[in-house]
Coordinates of C-alpha atoms in Angstrom, one line a residue:
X964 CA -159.4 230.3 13.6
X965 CA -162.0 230.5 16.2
X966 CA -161.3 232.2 20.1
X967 CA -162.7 230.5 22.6
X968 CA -161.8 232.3 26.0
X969 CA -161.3 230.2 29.4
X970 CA -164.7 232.0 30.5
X971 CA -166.6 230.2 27.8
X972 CA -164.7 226.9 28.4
X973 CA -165.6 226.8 31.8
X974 CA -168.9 228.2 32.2
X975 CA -172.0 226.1 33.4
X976 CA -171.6 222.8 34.7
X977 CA -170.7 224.7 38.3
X978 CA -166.5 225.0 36.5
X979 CA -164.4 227.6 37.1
X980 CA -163.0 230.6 35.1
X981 CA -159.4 230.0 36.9
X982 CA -157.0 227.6 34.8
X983 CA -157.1 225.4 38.4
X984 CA -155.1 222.7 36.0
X985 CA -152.4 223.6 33.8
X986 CA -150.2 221.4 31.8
X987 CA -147.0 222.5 31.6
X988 CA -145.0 223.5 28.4
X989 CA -142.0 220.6 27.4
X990 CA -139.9 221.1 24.8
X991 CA -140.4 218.5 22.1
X992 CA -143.5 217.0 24.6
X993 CA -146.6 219.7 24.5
X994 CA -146.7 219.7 20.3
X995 CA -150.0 220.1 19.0
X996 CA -150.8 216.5 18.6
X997 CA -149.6 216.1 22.2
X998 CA -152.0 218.8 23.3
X999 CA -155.1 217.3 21.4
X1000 CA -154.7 214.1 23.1
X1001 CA -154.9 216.2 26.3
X1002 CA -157.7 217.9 24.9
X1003 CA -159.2 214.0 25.1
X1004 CA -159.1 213.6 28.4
X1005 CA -160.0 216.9 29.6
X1006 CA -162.3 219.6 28.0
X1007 CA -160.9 222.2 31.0
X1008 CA -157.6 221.9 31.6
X1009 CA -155.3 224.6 30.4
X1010 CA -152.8 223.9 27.9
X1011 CA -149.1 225.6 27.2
X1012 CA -147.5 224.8 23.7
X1013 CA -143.8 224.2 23.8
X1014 CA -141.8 227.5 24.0
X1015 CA -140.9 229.5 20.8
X1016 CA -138.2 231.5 20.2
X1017 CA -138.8 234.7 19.5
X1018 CA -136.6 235.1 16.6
X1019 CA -137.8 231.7 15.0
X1020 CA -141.2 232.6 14.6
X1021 CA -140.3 236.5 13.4
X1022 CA -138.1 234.5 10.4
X1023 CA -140.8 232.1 9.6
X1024 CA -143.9 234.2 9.1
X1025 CA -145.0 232.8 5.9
X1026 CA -148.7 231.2 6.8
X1027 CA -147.2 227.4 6.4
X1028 CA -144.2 227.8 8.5
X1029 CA -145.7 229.5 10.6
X1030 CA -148.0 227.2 11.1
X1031 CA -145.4 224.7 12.2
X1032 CA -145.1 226.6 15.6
X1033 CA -148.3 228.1 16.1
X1034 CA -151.1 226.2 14.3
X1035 CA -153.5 224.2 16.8
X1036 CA -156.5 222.5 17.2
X1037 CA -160.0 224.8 17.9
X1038 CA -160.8 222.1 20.5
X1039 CA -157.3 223.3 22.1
X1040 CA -159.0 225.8 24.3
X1041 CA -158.0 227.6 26.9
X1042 CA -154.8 227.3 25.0
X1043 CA -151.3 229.6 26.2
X1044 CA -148.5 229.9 23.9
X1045 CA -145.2 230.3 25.8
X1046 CA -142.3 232.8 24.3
X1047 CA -139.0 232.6 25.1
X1048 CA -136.0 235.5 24.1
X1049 CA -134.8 238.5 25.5
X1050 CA -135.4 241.6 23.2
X1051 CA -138.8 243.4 24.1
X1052 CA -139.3 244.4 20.9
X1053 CA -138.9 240.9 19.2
X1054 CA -141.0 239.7 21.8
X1055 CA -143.7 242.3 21.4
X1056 CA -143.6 242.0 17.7
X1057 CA -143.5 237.7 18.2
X1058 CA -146.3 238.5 21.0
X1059 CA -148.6 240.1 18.3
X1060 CA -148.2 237.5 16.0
X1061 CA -149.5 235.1 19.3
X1062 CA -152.5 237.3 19.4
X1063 CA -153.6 237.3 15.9
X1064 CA -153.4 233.3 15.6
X1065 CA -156.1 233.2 18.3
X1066 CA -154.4 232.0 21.8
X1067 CA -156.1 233.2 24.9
X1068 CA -152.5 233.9 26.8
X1069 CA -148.9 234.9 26.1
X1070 CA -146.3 233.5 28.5
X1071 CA -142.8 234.7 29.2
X1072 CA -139.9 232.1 29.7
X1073 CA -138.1 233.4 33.2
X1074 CA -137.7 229.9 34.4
X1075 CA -136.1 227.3 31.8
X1076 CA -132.2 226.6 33.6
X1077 CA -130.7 225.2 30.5
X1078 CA -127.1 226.8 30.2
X1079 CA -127.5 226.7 26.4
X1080 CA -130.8 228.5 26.3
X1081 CA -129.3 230.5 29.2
X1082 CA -126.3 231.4 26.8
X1083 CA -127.4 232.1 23.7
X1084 CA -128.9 236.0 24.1
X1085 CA -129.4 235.4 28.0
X1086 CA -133.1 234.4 28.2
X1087 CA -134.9 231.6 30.3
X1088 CA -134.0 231.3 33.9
X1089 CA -130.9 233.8 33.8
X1090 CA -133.1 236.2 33.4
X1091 CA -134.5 236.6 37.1
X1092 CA -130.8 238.0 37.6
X1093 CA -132.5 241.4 35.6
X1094 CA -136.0 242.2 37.1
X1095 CA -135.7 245.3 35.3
X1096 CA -134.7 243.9 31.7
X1097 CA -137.8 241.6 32.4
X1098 CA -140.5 244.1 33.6
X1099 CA -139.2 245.9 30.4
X1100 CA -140.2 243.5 28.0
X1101 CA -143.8 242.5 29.6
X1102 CA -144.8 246.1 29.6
X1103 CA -143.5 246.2 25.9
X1104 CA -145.6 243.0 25.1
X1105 CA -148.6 244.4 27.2
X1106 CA -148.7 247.5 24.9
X1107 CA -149.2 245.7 21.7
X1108 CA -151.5 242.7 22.5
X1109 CA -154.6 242.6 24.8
X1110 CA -154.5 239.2 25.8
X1111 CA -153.0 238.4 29.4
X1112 CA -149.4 238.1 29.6
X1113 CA -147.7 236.4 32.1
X1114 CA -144.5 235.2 33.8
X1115 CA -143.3 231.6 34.1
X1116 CA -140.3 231.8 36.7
X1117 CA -138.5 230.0 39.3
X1118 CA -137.8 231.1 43.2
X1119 CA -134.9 231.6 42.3
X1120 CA -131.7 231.1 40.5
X1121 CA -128.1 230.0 41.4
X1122 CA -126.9 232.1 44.9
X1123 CA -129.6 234.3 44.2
X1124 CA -132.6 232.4 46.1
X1125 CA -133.7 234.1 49.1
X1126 CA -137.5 235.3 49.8
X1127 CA -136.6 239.0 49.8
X1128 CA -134.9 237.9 46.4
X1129 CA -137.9 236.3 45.1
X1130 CA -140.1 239.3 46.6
X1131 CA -138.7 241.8 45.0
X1132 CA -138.4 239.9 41.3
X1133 CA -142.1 239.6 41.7
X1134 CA -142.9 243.4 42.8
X1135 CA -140.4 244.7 40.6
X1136 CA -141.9 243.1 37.0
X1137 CA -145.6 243.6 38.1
X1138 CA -145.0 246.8 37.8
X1139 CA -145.0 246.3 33.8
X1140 CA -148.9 244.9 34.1
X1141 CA -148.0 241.4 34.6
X1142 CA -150.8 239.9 36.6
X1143 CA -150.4 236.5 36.8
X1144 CA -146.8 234.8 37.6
X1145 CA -146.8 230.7 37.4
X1146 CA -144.1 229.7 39.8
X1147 CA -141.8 226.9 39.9
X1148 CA -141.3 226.1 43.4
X1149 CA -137.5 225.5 43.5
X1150 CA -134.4 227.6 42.5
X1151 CA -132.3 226.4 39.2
X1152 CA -128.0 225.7 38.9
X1153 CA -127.4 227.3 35.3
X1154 CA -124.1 225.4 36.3
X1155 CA -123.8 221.9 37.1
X1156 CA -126.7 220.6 37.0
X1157 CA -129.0 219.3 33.6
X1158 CA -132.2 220.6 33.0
X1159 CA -133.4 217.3 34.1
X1160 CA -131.4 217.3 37.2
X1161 CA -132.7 221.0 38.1
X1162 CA -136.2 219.3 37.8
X1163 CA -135.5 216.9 40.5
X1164 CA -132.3 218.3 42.8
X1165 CA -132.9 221.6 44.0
X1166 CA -135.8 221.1 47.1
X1167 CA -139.0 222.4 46.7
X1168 CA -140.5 225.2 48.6
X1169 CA -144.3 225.2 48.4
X1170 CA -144.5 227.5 51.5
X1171 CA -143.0 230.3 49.5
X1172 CA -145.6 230.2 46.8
X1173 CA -148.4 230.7 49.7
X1174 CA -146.2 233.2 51.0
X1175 CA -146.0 235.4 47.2
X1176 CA -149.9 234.8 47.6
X1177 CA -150.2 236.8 50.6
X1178 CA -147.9 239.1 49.8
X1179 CA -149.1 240.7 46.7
X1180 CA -153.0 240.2 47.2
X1181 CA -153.6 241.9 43.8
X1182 CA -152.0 239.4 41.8
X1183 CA -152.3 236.0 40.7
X1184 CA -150.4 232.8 41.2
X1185 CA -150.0 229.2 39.7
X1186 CA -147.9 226.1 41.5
X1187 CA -145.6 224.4 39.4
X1188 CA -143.1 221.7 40.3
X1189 CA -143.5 218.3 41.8
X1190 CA -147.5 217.8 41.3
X1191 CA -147.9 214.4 39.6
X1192 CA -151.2 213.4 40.2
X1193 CA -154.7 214.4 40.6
X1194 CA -155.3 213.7 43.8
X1195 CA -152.3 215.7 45.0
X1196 CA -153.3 218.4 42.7
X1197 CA -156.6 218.2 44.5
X1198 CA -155.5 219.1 47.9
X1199 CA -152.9 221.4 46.9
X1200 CA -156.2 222.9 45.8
X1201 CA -158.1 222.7 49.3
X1202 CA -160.1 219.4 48.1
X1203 CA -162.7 221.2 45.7
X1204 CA -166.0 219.6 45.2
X1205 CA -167.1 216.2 46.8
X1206 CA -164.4 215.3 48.6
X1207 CA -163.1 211.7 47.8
X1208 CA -163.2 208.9 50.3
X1209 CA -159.7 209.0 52.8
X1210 CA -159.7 212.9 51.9
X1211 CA -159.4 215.5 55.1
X1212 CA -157.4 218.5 55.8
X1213 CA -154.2 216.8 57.1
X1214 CA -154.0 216.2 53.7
X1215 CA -154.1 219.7 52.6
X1216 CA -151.4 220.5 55.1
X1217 CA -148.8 217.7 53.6
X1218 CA -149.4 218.5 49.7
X1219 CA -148.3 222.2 50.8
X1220 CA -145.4 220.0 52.8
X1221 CA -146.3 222.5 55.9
X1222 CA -146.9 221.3 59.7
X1223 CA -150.5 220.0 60.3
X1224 CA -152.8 222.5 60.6
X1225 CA -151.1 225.7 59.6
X1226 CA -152.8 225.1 56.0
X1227 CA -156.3 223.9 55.7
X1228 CA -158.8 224.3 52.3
X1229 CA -160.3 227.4 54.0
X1230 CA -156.8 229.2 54.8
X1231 CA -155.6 228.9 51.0
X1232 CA -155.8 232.9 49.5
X1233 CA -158.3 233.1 47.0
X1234 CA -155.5 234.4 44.4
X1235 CA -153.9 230.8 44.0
X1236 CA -155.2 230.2 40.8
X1237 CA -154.3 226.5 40.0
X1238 CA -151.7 223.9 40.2
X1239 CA -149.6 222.8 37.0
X1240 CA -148.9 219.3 35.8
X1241 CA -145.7 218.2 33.4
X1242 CA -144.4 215.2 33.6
X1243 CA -146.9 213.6 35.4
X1244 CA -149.4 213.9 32.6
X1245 CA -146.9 212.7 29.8
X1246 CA -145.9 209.9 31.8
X1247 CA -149.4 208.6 33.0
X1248 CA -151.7 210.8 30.5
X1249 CA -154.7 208.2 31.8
X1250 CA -154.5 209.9 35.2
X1251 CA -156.4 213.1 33.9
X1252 CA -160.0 210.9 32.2
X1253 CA -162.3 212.5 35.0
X1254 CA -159.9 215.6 36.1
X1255 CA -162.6 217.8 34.7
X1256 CA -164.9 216.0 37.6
X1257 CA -162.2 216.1 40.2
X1258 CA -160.9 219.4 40.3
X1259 CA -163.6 221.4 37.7
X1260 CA -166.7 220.1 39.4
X1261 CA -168.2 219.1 36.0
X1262 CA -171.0 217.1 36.2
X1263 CA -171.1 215.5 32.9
X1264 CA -170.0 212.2 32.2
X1265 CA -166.4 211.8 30.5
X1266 CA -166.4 210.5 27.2
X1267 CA -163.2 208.6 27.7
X1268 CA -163.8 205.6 29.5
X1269 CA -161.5 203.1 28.4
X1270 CA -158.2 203.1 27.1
X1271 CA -159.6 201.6 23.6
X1272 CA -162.2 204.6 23.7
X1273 CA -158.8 207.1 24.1
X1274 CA -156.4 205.1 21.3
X1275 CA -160.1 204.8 19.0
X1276 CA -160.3 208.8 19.5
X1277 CA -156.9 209.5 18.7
X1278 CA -156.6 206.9 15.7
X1279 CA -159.5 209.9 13.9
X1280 CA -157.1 212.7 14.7
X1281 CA -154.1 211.3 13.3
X1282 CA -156.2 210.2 10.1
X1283 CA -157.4 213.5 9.5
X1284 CA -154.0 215.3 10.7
X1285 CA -151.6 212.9 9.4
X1286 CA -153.5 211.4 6.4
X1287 CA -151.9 208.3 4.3
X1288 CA -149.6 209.4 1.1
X1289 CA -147.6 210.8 2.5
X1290 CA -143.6 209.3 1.2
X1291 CA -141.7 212.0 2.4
X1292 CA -142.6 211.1 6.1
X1293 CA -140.0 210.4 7.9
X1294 CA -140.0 208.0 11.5
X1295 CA -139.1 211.2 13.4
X1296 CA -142.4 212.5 12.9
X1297 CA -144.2 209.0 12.9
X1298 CA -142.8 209.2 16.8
X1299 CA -144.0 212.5 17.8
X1300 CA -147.5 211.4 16.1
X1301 CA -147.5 208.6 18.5
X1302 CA -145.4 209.9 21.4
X1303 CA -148.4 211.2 23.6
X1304 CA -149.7 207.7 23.6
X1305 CA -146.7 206.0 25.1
X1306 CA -147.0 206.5 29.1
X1307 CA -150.9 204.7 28.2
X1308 CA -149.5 201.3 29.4
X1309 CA -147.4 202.2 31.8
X1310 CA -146.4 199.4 34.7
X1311 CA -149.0 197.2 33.0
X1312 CA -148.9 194.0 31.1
X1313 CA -148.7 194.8 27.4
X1314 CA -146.6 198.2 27.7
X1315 CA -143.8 196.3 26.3
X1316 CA -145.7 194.2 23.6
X1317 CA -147.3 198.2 22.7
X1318 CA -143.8 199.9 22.4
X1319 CA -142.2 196.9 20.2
X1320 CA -144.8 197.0 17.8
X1321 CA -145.0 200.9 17.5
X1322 CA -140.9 201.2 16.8
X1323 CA -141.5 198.1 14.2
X1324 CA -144.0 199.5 12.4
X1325 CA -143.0 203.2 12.1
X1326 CA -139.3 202.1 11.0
X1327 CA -141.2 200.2 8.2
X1328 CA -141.1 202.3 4.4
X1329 CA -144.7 201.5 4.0
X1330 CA -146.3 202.0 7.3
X1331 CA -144.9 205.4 7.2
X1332 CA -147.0 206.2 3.7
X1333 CA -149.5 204.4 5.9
X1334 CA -149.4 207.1 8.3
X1335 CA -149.1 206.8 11.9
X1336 CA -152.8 205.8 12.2
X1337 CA -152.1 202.7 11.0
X1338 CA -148.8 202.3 13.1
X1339 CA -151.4 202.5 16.4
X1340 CA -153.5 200.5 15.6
X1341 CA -151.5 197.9 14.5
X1342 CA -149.9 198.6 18.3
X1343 CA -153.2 198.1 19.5
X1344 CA -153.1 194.7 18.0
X1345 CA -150.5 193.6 19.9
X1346 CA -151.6 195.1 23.4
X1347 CA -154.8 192.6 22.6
X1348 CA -152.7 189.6 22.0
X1349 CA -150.3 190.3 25.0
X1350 CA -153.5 191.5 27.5
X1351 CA -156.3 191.2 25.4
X1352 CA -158.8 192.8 28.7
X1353 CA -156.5 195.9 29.0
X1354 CA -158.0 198.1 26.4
X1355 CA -161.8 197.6 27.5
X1356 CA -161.2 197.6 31.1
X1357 CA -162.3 200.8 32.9
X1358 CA -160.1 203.4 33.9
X1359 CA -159.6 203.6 37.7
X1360 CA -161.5 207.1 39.5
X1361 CA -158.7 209.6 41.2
X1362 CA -158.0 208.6 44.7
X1363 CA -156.8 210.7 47.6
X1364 CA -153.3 211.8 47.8
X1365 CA -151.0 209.9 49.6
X1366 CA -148.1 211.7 51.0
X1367 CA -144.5 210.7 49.7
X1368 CA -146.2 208.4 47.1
X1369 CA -145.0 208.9 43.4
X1370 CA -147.8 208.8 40.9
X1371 CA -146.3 208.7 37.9
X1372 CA -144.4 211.5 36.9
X1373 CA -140.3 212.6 37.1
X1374 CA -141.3 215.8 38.5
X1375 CA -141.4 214.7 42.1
X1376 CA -138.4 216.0 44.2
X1377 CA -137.0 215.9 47.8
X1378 CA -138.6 218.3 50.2
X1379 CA -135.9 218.6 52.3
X1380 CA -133.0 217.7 51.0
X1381 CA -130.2 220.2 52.7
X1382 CA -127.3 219.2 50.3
X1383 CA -129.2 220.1 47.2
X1384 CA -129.4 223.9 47.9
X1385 CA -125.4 223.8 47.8
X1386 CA -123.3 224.7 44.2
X1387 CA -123.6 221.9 42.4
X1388 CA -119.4 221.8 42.2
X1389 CA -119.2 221.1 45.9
X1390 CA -121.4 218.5 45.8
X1391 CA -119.9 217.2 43.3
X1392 CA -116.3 217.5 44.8
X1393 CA -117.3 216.1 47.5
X1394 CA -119.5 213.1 45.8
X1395 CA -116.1 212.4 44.1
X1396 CA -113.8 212.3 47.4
X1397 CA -116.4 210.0 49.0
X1398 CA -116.4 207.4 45.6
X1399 CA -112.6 207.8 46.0
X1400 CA -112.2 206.3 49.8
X1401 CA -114.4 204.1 49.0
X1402 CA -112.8 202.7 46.0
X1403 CA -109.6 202.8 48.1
X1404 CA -111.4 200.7 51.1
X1405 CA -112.9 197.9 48.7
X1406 CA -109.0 197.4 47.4
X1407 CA -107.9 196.9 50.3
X1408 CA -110.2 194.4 51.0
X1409 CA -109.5 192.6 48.1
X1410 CA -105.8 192.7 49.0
X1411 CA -106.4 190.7 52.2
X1412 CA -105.3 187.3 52.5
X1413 CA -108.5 184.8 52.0
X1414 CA -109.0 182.5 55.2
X1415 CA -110.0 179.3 54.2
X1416 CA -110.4 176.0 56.6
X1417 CA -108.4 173.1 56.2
X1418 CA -107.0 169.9 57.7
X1419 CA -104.3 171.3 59.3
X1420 CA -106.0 173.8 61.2
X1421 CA -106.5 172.8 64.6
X1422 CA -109.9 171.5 65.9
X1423 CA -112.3 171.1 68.5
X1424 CA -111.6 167.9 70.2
X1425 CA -113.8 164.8 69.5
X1426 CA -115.3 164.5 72.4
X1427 CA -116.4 168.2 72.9
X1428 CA -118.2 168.4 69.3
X1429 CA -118.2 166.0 66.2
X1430 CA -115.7 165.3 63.7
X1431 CA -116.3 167.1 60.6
X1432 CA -115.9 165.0 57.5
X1433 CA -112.5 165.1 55.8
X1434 CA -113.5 166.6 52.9
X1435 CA -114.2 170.4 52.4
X1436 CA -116.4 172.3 51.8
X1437 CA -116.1 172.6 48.3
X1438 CA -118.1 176.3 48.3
X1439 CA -116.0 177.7 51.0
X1440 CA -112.8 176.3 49.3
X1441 CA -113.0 177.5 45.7
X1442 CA -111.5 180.8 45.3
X1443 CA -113.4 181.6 42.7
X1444 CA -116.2 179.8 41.8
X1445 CA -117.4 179.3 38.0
X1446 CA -121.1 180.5 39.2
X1447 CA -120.2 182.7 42.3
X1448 CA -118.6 186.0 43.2
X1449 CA -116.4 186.7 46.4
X1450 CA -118.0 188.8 49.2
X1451 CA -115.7 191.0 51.6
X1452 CA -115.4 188.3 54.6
X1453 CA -113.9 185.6 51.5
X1454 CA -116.1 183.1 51.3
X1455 CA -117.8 182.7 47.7
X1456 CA -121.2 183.2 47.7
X1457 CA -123.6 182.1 44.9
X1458 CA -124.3 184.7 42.4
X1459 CA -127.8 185.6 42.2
X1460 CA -129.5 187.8 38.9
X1461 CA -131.0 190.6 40.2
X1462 CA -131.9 191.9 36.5
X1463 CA -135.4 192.7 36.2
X1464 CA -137.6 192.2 32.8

């Protein structure tokens, strides 16, 4: 398998050696047929394969299993692969294995806040509680591979969050040789919260990042967390190239979420290497066509156009990768052949008509000998019936960043959300206290006797205001309505569907 470093990637064109774009590593997302649909889109942009346990890869050496976890495209570079465990010497001996399949970079897990990964031989995010144990195993890895190996962390983790915390995590494992650190900008619960909820909850703290920056001048740093689009990647980035039209340094100053003026594209420290995109990119993958313009400064026209051009492109990889004959194949990995394609339609006129067809087909026995290249493009078929302009029409250019605008991806997050940085369990507590008196309010509500007009009530006199007709309001008499519901003052109000397609 061919090496192809970021250097030779990069060079010519006016890019840049520095993985300025990085998408993230997902478990059961950033597979290699995920990652060669990236490659699609962007000849530059870093990408991270899904993180591998040490001990699965040091049972499954054979050449074909191993291949499962670490086989990849040579179009995949600047490729990292991300480890995750806690022993240095697996790690080192799994790191090696890394090295010899050809990946430019070796990453270390210090930031996943799953409570099972964090359980099961205490690595991922628990492990910022031992800088020592984790400056131990990087400066076992270093010894045995050449290749760059890094640390992916968080700022923090449970009570254990403050800047002199994070400070000294960083000094304390660069001492091992670790260089480059990719930093989640938020702390993580291993308690209470999901690892979806630790992606969204705790507030992030992009100052901090620029703070690690100037702190250790000799080392390198990556943003991760929140960034979910190209335009906000751009001015986290101080607006490189061209600058795009509504593009000025206030902008540069709110993607860092600081006060105007206190960041501006010529302040940024020259060792922030790069931003890093997750969700974003699975959930609107169309957002990176011209990143390698955007933020690489690549002058060369993007071969993706169109969504057709994209799907058309893809169609030849899963033919070659996923050839037809196949009868064993099962609709589990008919899905994750098709997965990276799903967020194409998103919010558009045809995404529904595109999903249906693709769970049809790949739960039919004979699309799956098919293959999944004939599952697409018989979803294709139905995106032209339902929109037939959608697939030829040309993908929109990336547009300034617009401040507390979601693009597209889950990873977005409060800024400055106070109640987040508490424990989980008081939140919760308290969260449950507050449903309770409010359950207790709208009973006693409900319990109140309902007021309704009638004859006998007295009225105005006749020659003050006219006589209402004898006959009641039928809407404001019924109880209950067949077609209504009751609001708190007891009149009955007509129901209205708020369901949306």
């Amino acid at each position: 398998m061919v090496t192809q470093s970021t250097e030779a990637v990069a060079c010519g064109n006016g890019t840049s050696a520095k993985p300025l774009l990085q998408i993230a590593p997902m478990m059961e997302v950033t597979h290699r047929d995920f990652r060669y649909f990236m490659r699609l889109l962007s000849r530059h942009a870093q990408l991270w394969t899904e993180m591998v346990v040490d001990d699965t890869l040091l049972h499954n050496l054979e050449p074909q299993k191993c291949d499962r976890f670490l086989g990849y495209n040579s179009v995949e570079h600047p490729i990292v692969c991300q480890l995750g465990g806690s022993d240095p010497k697996k790690l080192a001996d799994a790191a090696e294995v890394v090295e010899r399949y050809g990946y430019d970079e070796v990453n270390l897990n210090v930031g996943c806040p799953s409570c099972r990964v964090a359980s099961k031989g205490e690595f991922g995010c628990s492990l910022m509680k031992r800088k020592e144990h984790v400056r131990d195993i990087i400066h076992s890895m270093n010894r045995r591979v050449q290749i760059p190996v890094t640390v992916k962390c968080r700022l923090g983790v449970d009570d254990l969050d403050s800047k002199e915390f994070t400070h000294s995590f960083v000094q304390t494992v660069a001492q091992s040789g670790c260089k480059h650190f990719i930093i989640h900008a938020r702390k993580a619960w291993l308690n209470g919260l999901s690892p979806a909820q630790n992606r969204t909850i705790p507030p992030l703290h992009y100052e901090r990042v620029l703070n690690l920056c100037h702190d250790f001048p000799d080392l390198n740093f990556s943003l991760n967390g929140g960034v979910d689009s190209i335009g906000q990647a751009r001015a986290l980035l101080g607006l490189p190239g061209d600058r795009l039209d509504a593009e000025n340094e206030e902008l540069v100053a709110a993607a860092w979420r600081a006060p105007a003026g206190s960041v501006s594209s010529t302040s940024l420290p020259a060792n922030l290497q790069g931003v890093m995109i997750g969700r974003g990119a699975m959930n609107n993958p169309v957002m990176l066509w011209d990143v390698d313009r955007q933020i690489y400064g690549d002058t060369r026209t993007p071969a993706i156009q169109t969504r057709r051009q994209l799907l058309e492109a893809y169609r030849e990889y899963l033919e070659e990768q996923h050839p037809e004959g196949d009868g064993e194949r099962s609709v589990g990995s008919m899905h994750n052949a098709t997965k990276p394609t799903l967020g194409l339609f998103s919010g558009l006129r045809g995404n529904k008509a595109y999903r249906a067809a693709m769970d049809k087909q790949m739960r039919m026995k004979e699309n799956r000998l098919l293959g999944p290249a004939h599952v697409l493009t018989a979803a294709m078929q139905a995106v032209e019936q339902a929109n037939p302009s959608l697939l030829d029409e040309r993908l929109f250019p990336t547009t300034a960043y617009l401040p507390g605008v979601v693009n597209g991806g889950s990873t977005s997050s409060t800024s400055g959300n106070l109640d987040s940085a508490r424990p989980p369990c008081k939140r919760k507590a308290e969260a449950d206290c507050d449903e309770t008196e409010q359950t207790q309010k709208e009973a006693q509500k409900r319990k109140q006797p309902m007021i309704v007009r009638t004859d006998e009530e007295p009225r105005p006199s006749s020659s003050s205001v006219q006589s209402r007709p004898e006959t009641s309001n039928p809407v404001l008499a019924s109880p209950r309505p067949p077609d209504g519901s009751m609001c708190n003052d007891g009149l009955a109000i007509p129901r209205v569907c708020t369901a949306t397609a």
